[in-house]
Amino acid sequence: MNFDQLHNRKGSDSAKWDGVNKYFGEQDLHPMWVADMDFPAPQPVIEALNDKVEHGIYGYPHVPDSTYQSITGWLSQRHQWEINQDWISFILGVVPAISTIIHALTEVGDKIIIQPPVYYPFFGMVEDNERVLSLNPLKLEDGQYKIDFDHLEQIIDNETKMLILCSPHNPVGRVWSKDELQKLGDICIKNNILVISDEIHADLTLNGQKHVPFASISKEFADISITCLAPSKTFNLAGTQAAYMIIPNDGLRKKVDNQKKKQGLYALNIFGLTALEAAYTHGGIWLDSLMEYIEDNVKLVKDFLETELPSIRLIEPEGTYLLWIDCRALNVEHKKLERALLKEGKLALNQGYTFGENGQGFIRMNIATQKAHIQEGLKRLKQVIDSVQG
Ligand SMILES: Cc1ncc(COP(=O)(O)O)c(C=O)c1O
């Protein structure tokens, strides 16, 4: 695997590359934003997809046992989580899964807790579905984000029905420890709160960190939770749209499957299923090499910031390929920095405030890309910061 090799994604209908100008309203931007990678998927995935394309007939798919087994095998090997294949419910994406679960298991007006700064669609999925957001902001202590358990207990009331956990946490890069999850789960059980555990970044842990699936901790946690997973972040397959929910509790699973039916969400993407099975069956070695490359990229950014831009600080990531960078010490108004990054630096990053109010003054940088691309991005970042400070 040569992750340094550059690939031209322009003209491939990529949101990150071809959609960038439209999204940011600026021309010729250097993209380091939306969460996909600039690497081809593992070769066995490409071959399996080629075989499917060559077959030429793309009718409705049937999900074979081997696809279910690829998931149970992956979760067992990678996360020591033994699941029953009947608990798996397929869906086209984790975002559609969360929205479906909200509809199935809560009522209009119910409160749903999220913990910003967090993946921004969580806000919309609660509010657009006429549920009420209840915020439990993460605390930044000694350079590390923590769950504010005291505040969590304070905001819970009779209307609070659900918590959406992001584990590992996008954008702050935490891989929650078993103790933290245990504490969170205990509070949810005590208060009859269901947990949606979005574990889409589960496979992307750094430097020996271990992801613990929330539902694997105990039968009680499995019973109150729905885990949302997909191979899309892990193997760069987001465009093939295959995700799944793991719902150990029969009653909850029936309700969610019934909601899927109501919304007409039966169909799956034949290419997505093929890619999922090939990735989970043959992609392990590729993933291990990828994570070594991402670890090197983290180091590249960290060293650069320490030597060239000491006033901005990397929040040490434990997982994901998204870096959360603290620019608050620059003392530059965040909108001014945002404008300068786009207009002078021609650099497309995600702005921290889009992940919640307490993300203001931070930027999110996607480093699942070639080192040369990162170096160019860092050069532009330095030019912009030197100029706004100068
Ligand atoms: C935490 C989290 N959940 C969900 C998604 C998107 O999931 P999907 O593309 O399967 O809807 C992302 C993508 O960045 C994410 O970071």
Coordinates of C-alpha atoms in Angstrom, one line a residue, residues 22-293:
K22 CA -20.1 25.5 -4.4
Y23 CA -20.1 24.7 -0.7
F24 CA -17.7 27.4 0.3
G25 CA -18.5 29.9 -2.4
E26 CA -14.8 30.3 -3.4
Q27 CA -12.8 29.0 -6.3
D28 CA -9.7 26.7 -6.3
L29 CA -9.8 25.7 -2.7
H30 CA -7.4 23.1 -1.2
P31 CA -9.8 20.6 0.4
M32 CA -9.2 19.3 3.9
W33 CA -12.8 19.2 5.1
V34 CA -15.6 16.6 4.6
A35 CA -14.8 13.2 6.3
D36 CA -13.7 11.0 3.4
M37 CA -10.2 9.9 2.4
D38 CA -8.1 10.6 -0.6
F39 CA -7.1 6.9 -0.8
P40 CA -8.6 4.2 -3.0
A41 CA -10.4 1.4 -1.1
P42 CA -8.6 -1.9 -0.4
Q43 CA -7.8 -3.8 -3.6
P44 CA -10.2 -6.8 -2.8
V45 CA -13.0 -4.3 -2.5
I46 CA -12.3 -2.8 -5.9
E47 CA -12.1 -6.3 -7.4
A48 CA -15.4 -7.4 -5.8
L49 CA -17.1 -4.3 -7.1
N50 CA -15.5 -4.8 -10.6
D51 CA -17.0 -8.4 -10.6
K52 CA -20.4 -7.0 -9.7
V53 CA -20.2 -4.3 -12.4
E54 CA -19.0 -6.8 -15.0
H55 CA -22.0 -9.0 -14.2
G56 CA -24.1 -6.3 -15.7
I57 CA -27.4 -7.0 -14.0
Y58 CA -28.1 -4.7 -11.1
G59 CA -31.5 -5.8 -9.8
Y60 CA -32.7 -5.8 -6.2
P61 CA -30.2 -7.4 -3.9
H62 CA -30.6 -10.2 -1.4
V63 CA -28.4 -10.0 1.6
P64 CA -26.6 -13.4 1.8
D65 CA -25.5 -15.0 5.1
S66 CA -21.9 -14.4 4.2
T67 CA -22.6 -10.6 4.4
Y68 CA -24.0 -11.0 7.9
Q69 CA -21.1 -13.2 8.9
S70 CA -18.6 -10.7 7.6
I71 CA -20.0 -8.2 10.1
T72 CA -20.2 -10.6 13.1
G73 CA -16.6 -11.8 12.2
W74 CA -15.3 -8.2 12.0
L75 CA -16.9 -7.1 15.3
S76 CA -15.6 -10.2 17.0
Q77 CA -12.0 -10.0 15.7
R78 CA -11.6 -6.2 15.9
H79 CA -13.7 -5.3 18.9
Q80 CA -14.1 -8.6 20.8
W81 CA -17.9 -8.1 20.5
E82 CA -19.9 -11.2 20.0
I83 CA -23.3 -10.3 18.4
N84 CA -26.2 -12.4 17.2
Q85 CA -26.7 -11.8 13.4
D86 CA -30.4 -11.4 14.0
W87 CA -29.6 -8.1 15.8
I88 CA -28.4 -6.5 12.5
S89 CA -30.7 -4.2 10.6
F90 CA -29.3 -2.7 7.4
I91 CA -29.8 0.9 6.3
L92 CA -28.3 3.3 3.8
G93 CA -26.3 5.4 6.2
V94 CA -25.7 6.2 9.8
V95 CA -27.5 9.6 9.5
P96 CA -30.6 7.9 8.1
A97 CA -30.3 5.4 10.9
I98 CA -30.3 8.0 13.6
S99 CA -33.2 9.8 12.1
T100 CA -35.2 6.6 11.8
I101 CA -34.4 5.6 15.4
I102 CA -35.5 9.0 16.7
H103 CA -38.8 8.6 14.9
A104 CA -39.3 5.0 16.1
L105 CA -38.4 5.5 19.8
T106 CA -39.3 9.0 20.7
E107 CA -42.3 11.4 20.4
V108 CA -42.5 14.9 19.2
G109 CA -41.4 17.2 22.1
D110 CA -39.2 14.6 23.8
K111 CA -35.7 15.8 24.8
I112 CA -32.7 14.2 23.3
I113 CA -29.2 14.8 24.7
I114 CA -26.1 15.5 22.5
Q115 CA -22.6 16.4 23.6
P116 CA -21.1 19.3 21.6
P117 CA -18.8 20.0 20.0
V118 CA -20.2 17.1 17.9
Y119 CA -20.9 16.0 14.4
Y120 CA -23.3 18.8 13.3
P121 CA -26.1 16.7 11.7
F122 CA -27.0 15.5 15.3
F123 CA -28.4 19.0 15.9
G124 CA -30.6 18.9 12.8
M125 CA -31.8 15.4 13.2
V126 CA -33.2 16.3 16.7
E127 CA -34.7 19.7 15.8
D128 CA -35.9 19.0 12.3
N129 CA -37.8 16.0 13.7
E130 CA -39.5 18.3 16.3
R131 CA -37.7 16.8 19.2
V132 CA -36.0 19.1 21.7
L133 CA -32.2 19.4 22.0
S134 CA -30.7 19.0 25.4
L135 CA -27.0 20.0 25.4
N136 CA -24.4 18.4 27.6
P137 CA -21.2 20.2 26.3
L138 CA -18.0 18.3 26.7
K139 CA -15.4 19.9 29.1
L140 CA -11.9 20.6 27.9
E141 CA -9.5 19.9 30.8
D142 CA -5.8 19.8 30.5
G143 CA -5.9 19.4 26.8
Q144 CA -8.4 16.6 26.8
Y145 CA -12.2 16.6 26.3
K146 CA -14.2 14.9 29.0
I147 CA -17.9 14.1 29.5
D148 CA -19.5 16.5 32.1
F149 CA -21.3 13.9 34.2
D150 CA -22.5 16.3 36.8
H151 CA -24.1 18.6 34.2
L152 CA -25.6 15.5 32.5
E153 CA -27.4 14.5 35.6
Q154 CA -28.6 18.1 36.1
I155 CA -30.2 18.4 32.7
I156 CA -32.1 15.1 32.7
D157 CA -35.8 15.5 33.4
N158 CA -39.0 13.6 32.7
E159 CA -39.0 14.6 29.1
T160 CA -35.5 13.4 28.4
K161 CA -35.8 10.1 26.5
M162 CA -32.6 9.6 24.5
L163 CA -28.9 10.4 24.3
I164 CA -26.9 10.3 21.1
L165 CA -23.4 9.2 21.9
C166 CA -20.6 9.8 19.4
S167 CA -17.9 7.1 20.1
P168 CA -15.2 7.7 19.0
H169 CA -16.1 11.4 19.1
N170 CA -16.1 13.5 16.0
P171 CA -14.6 16.2 16.0
V172 CA -12.6 16.1 19.2
G173 CA -11.0 12.6 18.6
R174 CA -11.7 11.0 21.9
V175 CA -11.9 7.3 22.2
W176 CA -14.1 7.0 25.3
S177 CA -12.7 4.6 27.9
K178 CA -14.7 1.7 29.4
D179 CA -15.0 3.6 32.7
E180 CA -16.4 6.7 31.0
L181 CA -18.9 4.6 29.0
Q182 CA -19.8 2.7 32.2
K183 CA -20.6 5.9 34.0
L184 CA -22.6 7.3 31.1
G185 CA -24.6 4.1 30.7
D186 CA -25.3 3.8 34.4
I187 CA -26.8 7.4 34.4
C188 CA -28.9 6.5 31.3
I189 CA -30.2 3.3 32.9
K190 CA -31.1 5.1 36.1
N191 CA -33.1 7.6 34.2
N192 CA -34.7 5.4 31.5
I193 CA -32.8 7.0 28.7
L194 CA -32.2 5.1 25.4
V195 CA -28.7 5.5 23.8
I196 CA -28.0 5.8 20.2
S197 CA -24.3 4.9 20.0
D198 CA -22.9 6.3 16.7
E199 CA -19.7 4.2 16.4
I200 CA -19.0 4.9 12.7
H201 CA -15.3 5.8 13.6
A202 CA -14.9 2.6 15.7
D203 CA -12.1 1.1 13.6
L204 CA -10.1 4.3 13.3
T205 CA -8.2 4.3 16.6
L206 CA -4.7 5.6 17.0
N207 CA -1.6 4.7 18.9
G208 CA -2.9 1.5 20.6
Q209 CA -6.2 3.1 21.8
K210 CA -9.0 0.6 22.2
H211 CA -12.5 1.3 21.1
V212 CA -15.1 -0.3 23.5
P213 CA -18.5 -0.8 21.9
F214 CA -21.0 0.7 24.4
A215 CA -23.4 -2.3 24.0
S216 CA -20.6 -4.8 24.7
I217 CA -20.1 -3.6 28.2
S218 CA -23.1 -5.4 29.7
K219 CA -26.4 -7.0 28.9
E220 CA -28.1 -4.0 30.5
F221 CA -26.3 -1.6 28.2
A222 CA -27.1 -3.7 25.1
D223 CA -30.7 -3.7 26.1
I224 CA -31.1 0.2 26.1
S225 CA -28.9 0.9 23.1
I226 CA -28.8 0.9 19.4
T227 CA -25.3 0.9 17.8
C228 CA -24.9 2.5 14.4
L229 CA -22.0 1.2 12.3
A230 CA -20.7 1.2 8.8
P231 CA -17.6 0.3 6.8
S232 CA -17.8 3.8 5.2
K233 CA -15.3 5.8 7.2
T234 CA -13.0 2.8 7.8
F235 CA -12.5 1.8 4.1
N236 CA -13.5 5.0 2.4
L237 CA -16.8 3.7 1.1
A238 CA -19.2 6.5 2.0
G239 CA -20.5 6.9 -1.5
T240 CA -21.6 3.3 -1.7
Q241 CA -24.1 3.8 1.2
A242 CA -24.2 0.7 3.3
A243 CA -24.6 1.0 7.1
Y244 CA -26.3 -1.1 9.7
M245 CA -27.7 -0.9 13.2
I246 CA -27.2 -3.4 15.9
I247 CA -30.3 -3.8 18.1
P248 CA -30.0 -6.5 20.7
N249 CA -33.4 -5.7 22.3
D250 CA -36.2 -7.4 20.4
G251 CA -38.8 -4.8 21.3
L252 CA -36.6 -1.9 20.1
R253 CA -35.6 -3.8 17.0
K254 CA -39.3 -4.4 16.0
K255 CA -40.1 -0.7 16.5
V256 CA -37.1 0.4 14.4
D257 CA -37.8 -2.1 11.7
N258 CA -41.4 -1.0 11.6
Q259 CA -40.3 2.6 11.3
K260 CA -38.0 1.6 8.4
K261 CA -41.0 0.0 6.8
K262 CA -43.2 3.1 7.3
Q263 CA -40.6 5.2 5.6
G264 CA -40.1 2.8 2.8
L265 CA -36.5 2.2 3.7
Y266 CA -36.3 -1.4 2.4
A267 CA -33.9 -1.0 -0.5
L268 CA -30.2 -1.5 -0.1
N269 CA -27.5 -0.7 -2.6
I270 CA -26.1 -3.8 -4.2
F271 CA -22.7 -2.2 -4.6
G272 CA -22.7 -1.1 -1.0
L273 CA -23.4 -4.6 0.3
T274 CA -20.6 -6.1 -2.0
A275 CA -18.1 -3.5 -0.8
L276 CA -19.1 -4.0 2.9
E277 CA -18.5 -7.8 2.7
A278 CA -15.3 -7.6 0.8
A279 CA -13.9 -4.9 3.1
Y280 CA -14.8 -6.7 6.3
T281 CA -13.5 -10.0 4.9
H282 CA -10.3 -8.9 3.3
G283 CA -9.6 -5.4 4.5
G284 CA -7.9 -5.9 7.8
I285 CA -4.3 -5.6 6.6
W286 CA -5.1 -2.5 4.5
L287 CA -6.7 -0.9 7.6
D288 CA -3.6 -1.6 9.8
S289 CA -1.4 0.1 7.2
L290 CA -3.8 3.0 6.9
M291 CA -3.7 3.7 10.6
E292 CA 0.1 3.7 10.7
Y293 CA 0.0 6.3 7.9

